[in-house]
Backbone as a ProteinNet text record, in pm:
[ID]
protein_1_A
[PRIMARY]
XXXXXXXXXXXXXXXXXXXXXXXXXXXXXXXXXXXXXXXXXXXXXXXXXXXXXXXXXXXXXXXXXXXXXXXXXXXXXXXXXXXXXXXXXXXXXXXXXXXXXXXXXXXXXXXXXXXXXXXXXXXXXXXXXXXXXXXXXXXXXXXXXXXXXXXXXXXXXXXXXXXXXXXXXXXXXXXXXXXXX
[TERTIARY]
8767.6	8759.6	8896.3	8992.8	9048.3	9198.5	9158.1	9287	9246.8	9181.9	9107.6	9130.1	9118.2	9171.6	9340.4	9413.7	9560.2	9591.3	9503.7	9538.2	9501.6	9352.2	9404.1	9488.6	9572.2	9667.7	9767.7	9837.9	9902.9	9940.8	9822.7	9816.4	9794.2	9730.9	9807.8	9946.2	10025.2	10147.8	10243	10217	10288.8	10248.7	10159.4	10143.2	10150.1	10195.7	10249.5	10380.7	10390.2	10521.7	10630.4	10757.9	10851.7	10936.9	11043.5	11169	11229.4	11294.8	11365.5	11507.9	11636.9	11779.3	11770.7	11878.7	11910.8	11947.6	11991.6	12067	12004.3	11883.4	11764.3	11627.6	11672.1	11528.1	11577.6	11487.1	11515.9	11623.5	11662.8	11710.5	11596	11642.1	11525.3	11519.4	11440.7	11432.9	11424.5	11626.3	11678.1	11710.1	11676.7	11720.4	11592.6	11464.7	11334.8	11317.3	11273.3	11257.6	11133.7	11114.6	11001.6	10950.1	10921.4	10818.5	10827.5	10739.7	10772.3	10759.3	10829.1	10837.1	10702	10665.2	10607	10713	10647.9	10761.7	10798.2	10914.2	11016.4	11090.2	11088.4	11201.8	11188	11328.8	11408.1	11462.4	11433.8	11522	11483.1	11402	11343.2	11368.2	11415.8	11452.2	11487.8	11456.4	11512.2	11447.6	11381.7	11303.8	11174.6	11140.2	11059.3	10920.9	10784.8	10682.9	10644.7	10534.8	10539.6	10430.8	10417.5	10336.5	10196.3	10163.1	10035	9948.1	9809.6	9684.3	9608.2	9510.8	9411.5	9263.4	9201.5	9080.1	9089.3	9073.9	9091.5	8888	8859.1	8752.5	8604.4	8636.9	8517.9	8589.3	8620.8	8628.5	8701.4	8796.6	8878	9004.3	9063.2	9230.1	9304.3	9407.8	9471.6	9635.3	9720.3	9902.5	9927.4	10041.7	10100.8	10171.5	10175.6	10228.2	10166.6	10039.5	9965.5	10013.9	10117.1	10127.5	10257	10365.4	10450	10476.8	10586	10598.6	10533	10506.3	10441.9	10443.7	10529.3	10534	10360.2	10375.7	10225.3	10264.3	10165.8	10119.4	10104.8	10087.8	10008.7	9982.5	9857.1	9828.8	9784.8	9793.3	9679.5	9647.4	9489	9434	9302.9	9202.9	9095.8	8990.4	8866.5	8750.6	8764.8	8791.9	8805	8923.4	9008.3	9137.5	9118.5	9112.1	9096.5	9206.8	9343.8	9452.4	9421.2	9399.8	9383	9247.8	9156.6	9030	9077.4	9156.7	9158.2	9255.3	9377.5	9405.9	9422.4	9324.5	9213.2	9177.3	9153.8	9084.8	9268.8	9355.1	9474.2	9511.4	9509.7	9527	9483.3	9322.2	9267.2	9251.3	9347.4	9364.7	9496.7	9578.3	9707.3	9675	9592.5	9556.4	9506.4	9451.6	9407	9549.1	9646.7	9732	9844.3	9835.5	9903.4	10035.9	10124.1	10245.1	10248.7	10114.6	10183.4	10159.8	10248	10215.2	10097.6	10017	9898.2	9891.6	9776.8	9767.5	9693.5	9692.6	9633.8	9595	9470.6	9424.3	9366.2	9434.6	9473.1	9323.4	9270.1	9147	9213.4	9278.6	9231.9	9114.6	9001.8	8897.4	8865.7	8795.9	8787.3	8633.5	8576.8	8401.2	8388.1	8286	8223.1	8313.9	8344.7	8393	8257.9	8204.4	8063.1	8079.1	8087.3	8119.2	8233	8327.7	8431.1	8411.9	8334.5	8312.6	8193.5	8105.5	8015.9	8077.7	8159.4	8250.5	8297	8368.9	8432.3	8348.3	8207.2	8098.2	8088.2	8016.9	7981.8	8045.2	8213.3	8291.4	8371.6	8335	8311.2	8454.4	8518.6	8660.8	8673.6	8729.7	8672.7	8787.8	8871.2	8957.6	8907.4	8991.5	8863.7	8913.6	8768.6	8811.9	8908.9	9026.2	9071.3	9048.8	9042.7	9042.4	9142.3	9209.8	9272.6	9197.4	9110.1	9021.5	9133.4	9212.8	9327.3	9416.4	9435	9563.2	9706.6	9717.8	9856.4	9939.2	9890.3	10012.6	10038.9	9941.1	10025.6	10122.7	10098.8	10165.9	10292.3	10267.7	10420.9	10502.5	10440	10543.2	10575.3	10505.3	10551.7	10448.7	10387.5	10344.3	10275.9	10254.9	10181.3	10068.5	10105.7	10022.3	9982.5	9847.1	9790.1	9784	9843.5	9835.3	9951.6	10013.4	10148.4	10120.4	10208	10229.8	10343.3	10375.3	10448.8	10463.3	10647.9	10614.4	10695.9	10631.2	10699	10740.5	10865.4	10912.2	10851.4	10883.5	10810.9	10857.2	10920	11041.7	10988.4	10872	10807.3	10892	10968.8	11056	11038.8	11048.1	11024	11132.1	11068.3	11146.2	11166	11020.7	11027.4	10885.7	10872.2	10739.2	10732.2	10589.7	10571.7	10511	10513.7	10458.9	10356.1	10215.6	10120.4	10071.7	9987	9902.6	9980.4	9979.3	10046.9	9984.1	9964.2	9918.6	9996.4	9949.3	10002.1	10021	9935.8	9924.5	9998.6	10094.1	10176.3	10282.7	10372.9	10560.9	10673.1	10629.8	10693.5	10665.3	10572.5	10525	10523.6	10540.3	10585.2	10750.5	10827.5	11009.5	10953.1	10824.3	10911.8	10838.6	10776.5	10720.1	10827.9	10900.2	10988.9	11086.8	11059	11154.7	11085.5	10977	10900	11002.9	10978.4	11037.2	11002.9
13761.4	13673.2	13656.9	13763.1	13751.8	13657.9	13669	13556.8	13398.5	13377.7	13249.1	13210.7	13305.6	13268.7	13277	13362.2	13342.6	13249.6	13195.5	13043.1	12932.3	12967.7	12812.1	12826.7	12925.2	12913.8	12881.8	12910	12836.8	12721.7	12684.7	12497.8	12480.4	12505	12451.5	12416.7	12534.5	12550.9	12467.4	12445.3	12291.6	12170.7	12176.8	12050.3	11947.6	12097	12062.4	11940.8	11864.3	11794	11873.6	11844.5	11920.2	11813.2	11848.1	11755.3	11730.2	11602.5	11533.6	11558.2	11588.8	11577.5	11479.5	11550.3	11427.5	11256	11302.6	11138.6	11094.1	11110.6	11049.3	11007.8	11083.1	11025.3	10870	10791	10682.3	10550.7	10611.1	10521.5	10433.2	10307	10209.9	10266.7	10225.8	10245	10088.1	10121.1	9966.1	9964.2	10065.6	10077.3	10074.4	10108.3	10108.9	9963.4	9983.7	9897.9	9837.7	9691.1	9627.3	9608.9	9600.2	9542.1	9424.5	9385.3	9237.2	9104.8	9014.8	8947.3	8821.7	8754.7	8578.9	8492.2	8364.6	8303	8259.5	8208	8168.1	8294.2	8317.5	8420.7	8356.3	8353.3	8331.6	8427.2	8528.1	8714.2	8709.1	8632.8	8681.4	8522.1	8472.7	8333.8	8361.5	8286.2	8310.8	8411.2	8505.1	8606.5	8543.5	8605.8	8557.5	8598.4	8511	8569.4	8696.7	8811	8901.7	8894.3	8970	8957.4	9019.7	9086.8	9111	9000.3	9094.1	8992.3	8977.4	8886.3	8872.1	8764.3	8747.9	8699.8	8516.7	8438.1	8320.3	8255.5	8165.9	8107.6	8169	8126.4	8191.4	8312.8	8445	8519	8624.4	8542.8	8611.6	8620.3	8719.8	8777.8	8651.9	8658.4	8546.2	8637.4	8510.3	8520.4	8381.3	8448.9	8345.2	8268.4	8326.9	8263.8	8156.4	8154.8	8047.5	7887.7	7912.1	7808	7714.2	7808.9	7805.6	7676.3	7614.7	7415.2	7322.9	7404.8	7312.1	7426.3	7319	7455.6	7465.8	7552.5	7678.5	7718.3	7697.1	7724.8	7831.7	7988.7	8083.4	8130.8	8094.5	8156.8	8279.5	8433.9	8551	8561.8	8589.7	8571	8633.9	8657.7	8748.6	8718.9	8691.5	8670	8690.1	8833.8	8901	8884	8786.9	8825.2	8659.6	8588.8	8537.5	8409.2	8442.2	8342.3	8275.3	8381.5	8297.2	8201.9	8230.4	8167.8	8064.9	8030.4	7895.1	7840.1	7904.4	7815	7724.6	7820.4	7749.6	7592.7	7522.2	7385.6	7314.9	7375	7304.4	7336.7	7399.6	7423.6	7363.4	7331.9	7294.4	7133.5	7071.1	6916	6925	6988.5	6977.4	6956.6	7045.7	7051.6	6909	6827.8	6666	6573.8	6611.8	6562.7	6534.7	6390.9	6387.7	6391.8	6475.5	6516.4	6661.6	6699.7	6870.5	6933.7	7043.5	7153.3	7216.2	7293.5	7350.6	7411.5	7446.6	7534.7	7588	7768.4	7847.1	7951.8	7976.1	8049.4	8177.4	8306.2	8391.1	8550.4	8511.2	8639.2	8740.8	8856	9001.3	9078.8	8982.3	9085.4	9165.3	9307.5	9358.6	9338.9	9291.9	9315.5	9190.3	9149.7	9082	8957.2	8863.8	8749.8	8607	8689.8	8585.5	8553.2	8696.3	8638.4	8564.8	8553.4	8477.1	8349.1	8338.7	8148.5	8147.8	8234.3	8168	8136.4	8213.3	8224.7	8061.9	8055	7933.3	7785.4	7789.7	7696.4	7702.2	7804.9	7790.1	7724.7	7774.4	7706.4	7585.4	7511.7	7380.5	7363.3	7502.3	7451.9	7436.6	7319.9	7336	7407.7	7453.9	7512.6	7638.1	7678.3	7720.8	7880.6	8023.1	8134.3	8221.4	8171.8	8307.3	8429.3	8566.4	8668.4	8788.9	8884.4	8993.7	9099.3	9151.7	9279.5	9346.2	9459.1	9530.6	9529.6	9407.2	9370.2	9396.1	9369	9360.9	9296.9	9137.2	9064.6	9094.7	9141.8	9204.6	9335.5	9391.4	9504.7	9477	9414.9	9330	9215.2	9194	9122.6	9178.4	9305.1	9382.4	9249.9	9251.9	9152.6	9232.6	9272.6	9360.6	9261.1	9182.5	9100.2	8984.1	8948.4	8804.2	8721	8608	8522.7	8536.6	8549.2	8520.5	8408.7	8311.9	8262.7	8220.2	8205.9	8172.8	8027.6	7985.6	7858.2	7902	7862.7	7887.9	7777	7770.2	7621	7622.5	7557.3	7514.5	7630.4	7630.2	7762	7941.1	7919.5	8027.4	8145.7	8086.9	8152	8144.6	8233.2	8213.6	8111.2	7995.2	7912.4	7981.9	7991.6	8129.7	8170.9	8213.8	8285.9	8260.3	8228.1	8212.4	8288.5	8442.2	8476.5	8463.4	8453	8416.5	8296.9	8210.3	8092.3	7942.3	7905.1	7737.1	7656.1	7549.2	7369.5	7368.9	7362.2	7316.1	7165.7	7059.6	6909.5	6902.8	6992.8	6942.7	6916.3	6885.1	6846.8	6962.8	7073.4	7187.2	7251.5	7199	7230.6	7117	7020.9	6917.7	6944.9	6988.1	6970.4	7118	7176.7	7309.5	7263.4	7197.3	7171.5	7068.9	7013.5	6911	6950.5	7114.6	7171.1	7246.7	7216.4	7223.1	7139	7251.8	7088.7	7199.1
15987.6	15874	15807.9	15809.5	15724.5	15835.6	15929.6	16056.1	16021.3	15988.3	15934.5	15817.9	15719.8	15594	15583.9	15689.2	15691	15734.7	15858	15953.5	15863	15777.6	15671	15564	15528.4	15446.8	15477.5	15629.9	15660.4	15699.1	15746.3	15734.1	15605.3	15502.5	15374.4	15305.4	15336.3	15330.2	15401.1	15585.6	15662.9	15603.3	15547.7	15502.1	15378	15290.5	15197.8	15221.8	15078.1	15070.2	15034	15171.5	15097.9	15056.3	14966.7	14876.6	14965.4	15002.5	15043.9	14980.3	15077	15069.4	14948.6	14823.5	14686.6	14750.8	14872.6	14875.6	14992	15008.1	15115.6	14990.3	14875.7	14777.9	14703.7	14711.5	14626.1	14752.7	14860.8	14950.3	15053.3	15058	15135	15232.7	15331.4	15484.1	15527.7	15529.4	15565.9	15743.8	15782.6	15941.3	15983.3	15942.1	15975.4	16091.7	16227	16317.8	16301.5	16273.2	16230.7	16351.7	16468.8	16571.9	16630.9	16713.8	16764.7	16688.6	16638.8	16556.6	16595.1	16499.2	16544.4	16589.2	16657.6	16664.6	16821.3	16830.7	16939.7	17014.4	17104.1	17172	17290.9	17320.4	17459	17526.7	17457	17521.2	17675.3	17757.7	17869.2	17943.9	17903.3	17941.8	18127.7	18174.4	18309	18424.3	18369.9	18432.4	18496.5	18653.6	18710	18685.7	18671.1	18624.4	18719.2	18596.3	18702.4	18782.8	18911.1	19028.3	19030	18900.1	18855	18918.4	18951.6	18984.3	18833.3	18823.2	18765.6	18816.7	18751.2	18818	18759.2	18917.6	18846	18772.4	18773.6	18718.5	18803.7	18933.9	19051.6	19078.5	18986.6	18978.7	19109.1	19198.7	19328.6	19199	19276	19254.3	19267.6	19186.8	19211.1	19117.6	19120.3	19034.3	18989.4	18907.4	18865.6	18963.1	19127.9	19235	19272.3	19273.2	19289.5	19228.1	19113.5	19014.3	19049.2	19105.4	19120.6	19198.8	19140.8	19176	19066.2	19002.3	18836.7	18694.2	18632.8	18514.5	18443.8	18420.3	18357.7	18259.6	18137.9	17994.4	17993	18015.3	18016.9	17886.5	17784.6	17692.7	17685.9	17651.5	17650.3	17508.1	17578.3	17413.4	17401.3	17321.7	17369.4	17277	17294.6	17210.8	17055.4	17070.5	16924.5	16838.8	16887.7	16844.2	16765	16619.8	16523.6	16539.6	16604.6	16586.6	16687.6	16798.7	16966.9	16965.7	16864.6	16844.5	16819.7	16712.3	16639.3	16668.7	16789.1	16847.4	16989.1	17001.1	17186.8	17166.6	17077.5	17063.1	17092	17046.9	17020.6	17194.8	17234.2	17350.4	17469.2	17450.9	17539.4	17496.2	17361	17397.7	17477.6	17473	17505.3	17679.4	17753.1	17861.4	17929.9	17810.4	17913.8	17841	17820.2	17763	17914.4	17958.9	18072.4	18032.9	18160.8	18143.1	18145.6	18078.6	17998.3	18108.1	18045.5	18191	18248.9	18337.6	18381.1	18266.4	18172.9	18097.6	18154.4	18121.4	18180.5	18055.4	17990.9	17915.3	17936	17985.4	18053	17921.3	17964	17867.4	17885.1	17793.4	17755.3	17794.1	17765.8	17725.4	17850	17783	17956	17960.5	17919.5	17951.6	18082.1	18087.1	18214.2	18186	18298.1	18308.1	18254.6	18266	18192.8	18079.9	18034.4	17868.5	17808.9	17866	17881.4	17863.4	18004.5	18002.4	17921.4	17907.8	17774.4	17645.8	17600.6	17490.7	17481.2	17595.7	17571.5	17585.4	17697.8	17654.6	17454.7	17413	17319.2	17218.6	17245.7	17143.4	17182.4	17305.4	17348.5	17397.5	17446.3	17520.5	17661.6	17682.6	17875.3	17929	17885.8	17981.7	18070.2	18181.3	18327.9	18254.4	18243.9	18205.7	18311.4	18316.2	18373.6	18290.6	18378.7	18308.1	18337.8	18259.4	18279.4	18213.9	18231.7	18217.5	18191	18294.6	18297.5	18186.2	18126	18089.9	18112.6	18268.5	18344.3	18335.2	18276.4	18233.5	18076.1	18021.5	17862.9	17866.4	17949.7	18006.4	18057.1	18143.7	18283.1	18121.5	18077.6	17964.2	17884.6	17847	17705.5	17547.6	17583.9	17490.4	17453.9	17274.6	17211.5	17091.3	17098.5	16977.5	17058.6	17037.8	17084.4	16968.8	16936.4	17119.9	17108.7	17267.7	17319.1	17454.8	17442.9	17512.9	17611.5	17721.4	17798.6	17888.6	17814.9	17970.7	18067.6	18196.3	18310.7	18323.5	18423.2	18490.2	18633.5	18685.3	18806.8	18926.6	18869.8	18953.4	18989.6	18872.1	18810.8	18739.4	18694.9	18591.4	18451.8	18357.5	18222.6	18146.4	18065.8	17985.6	17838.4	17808.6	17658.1	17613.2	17524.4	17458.1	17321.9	17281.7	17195.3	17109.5	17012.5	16969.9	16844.6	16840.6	16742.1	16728.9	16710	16710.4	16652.9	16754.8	16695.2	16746.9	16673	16678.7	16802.8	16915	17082.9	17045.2	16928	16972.5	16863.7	16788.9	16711	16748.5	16640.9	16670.3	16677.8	16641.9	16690.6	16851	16900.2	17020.8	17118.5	17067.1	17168.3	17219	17082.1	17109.8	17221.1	17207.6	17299.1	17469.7	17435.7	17588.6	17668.5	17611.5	17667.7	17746.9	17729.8	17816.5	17972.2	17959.9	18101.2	18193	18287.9	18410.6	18540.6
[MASK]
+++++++++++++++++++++++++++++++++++++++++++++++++++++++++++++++++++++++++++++++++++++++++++++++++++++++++++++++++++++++++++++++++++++++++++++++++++++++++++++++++++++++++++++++++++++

């Protein structure tokens, strides 16, 4: 009994707050590394998509090799995830929008591929469910926040990424698609 009452006294004691160095109290944490930003990045510009499989619509293995000779939209995005929700409709006009690139709406989710395409019946988007159960291409990109998106060029090389939900049928997303080729 009494190793128990010494062992929780000493975790009382680590866990106490101790005082901070005089000239570490009251200073910002201006070096503090914020995370992956929203937005535009080109950091990966030029890099070839990676060779990860995922499941295309009739549910066989498939790549981003398959695409390659036409630039590809690749959105990832996932049922549950609120931005990628609301901006699937913008996505999937952009898709009958002649000119634009293949869009490809690339699922997260790992449950059944059914629910996928029910998901997207219900909420009346026709684009076809690919799925990444695994999540190999969030992995192979380093992409930590959905939605991220990617254009490839025809080349199957990365043009850039888009981190977090944008109007695809707007005017900020038209100047960036113009760079498909």
């Amino acid at each position: 009994m009494r190793v128990i009452i010494l062992l929780a006294g000493l975790l009382a004691l680590a866990g106490c707050d101790r005082q901070k160095a005089a000239e570490q109290q009251g200073t910002p944490a201006a070096a503090a590394p914020t995370g992956p930003q929203a937005g535009l990045d080109r950091s990966q510009a030029g890099k070839a998509a990676p060779s990860v499989t995922f499941r295309n619509p009739d549910g066989e293995e498939t790549s981003l090799a398959e695409f390659r000779g036409k630039p590809v939209l690749v959105n990832l995005w996932a049922t549950w995830c609120a931005p990628c929700v609301k901006e699937l409709p913008t996505l999937d006009a952009l898709a009958d929008r002649p000119g634009a690139p293949q869009v490809m709406a690339l699922s997260q989710d790992m449950g059944d591929q059914a629910k996928v395409k029910a998901f997207l019946g219900d909420k009346e988007i026709a684009l076809e469910p690919f799925q990444d159960a695994d999540m190999a291409m969030s992995s192979a990109l380093g992409a930590s926040i959905l939605p991220t998106t990617v254009l490839y060029g025809s080349d199957g090389k990365e043009i850039w990424r888009y981190t977090g939900d944008l109007d695809w049928t707007g005017p900020e997303a038209a100047a960036l698609l113009k760079e498909a080729r």
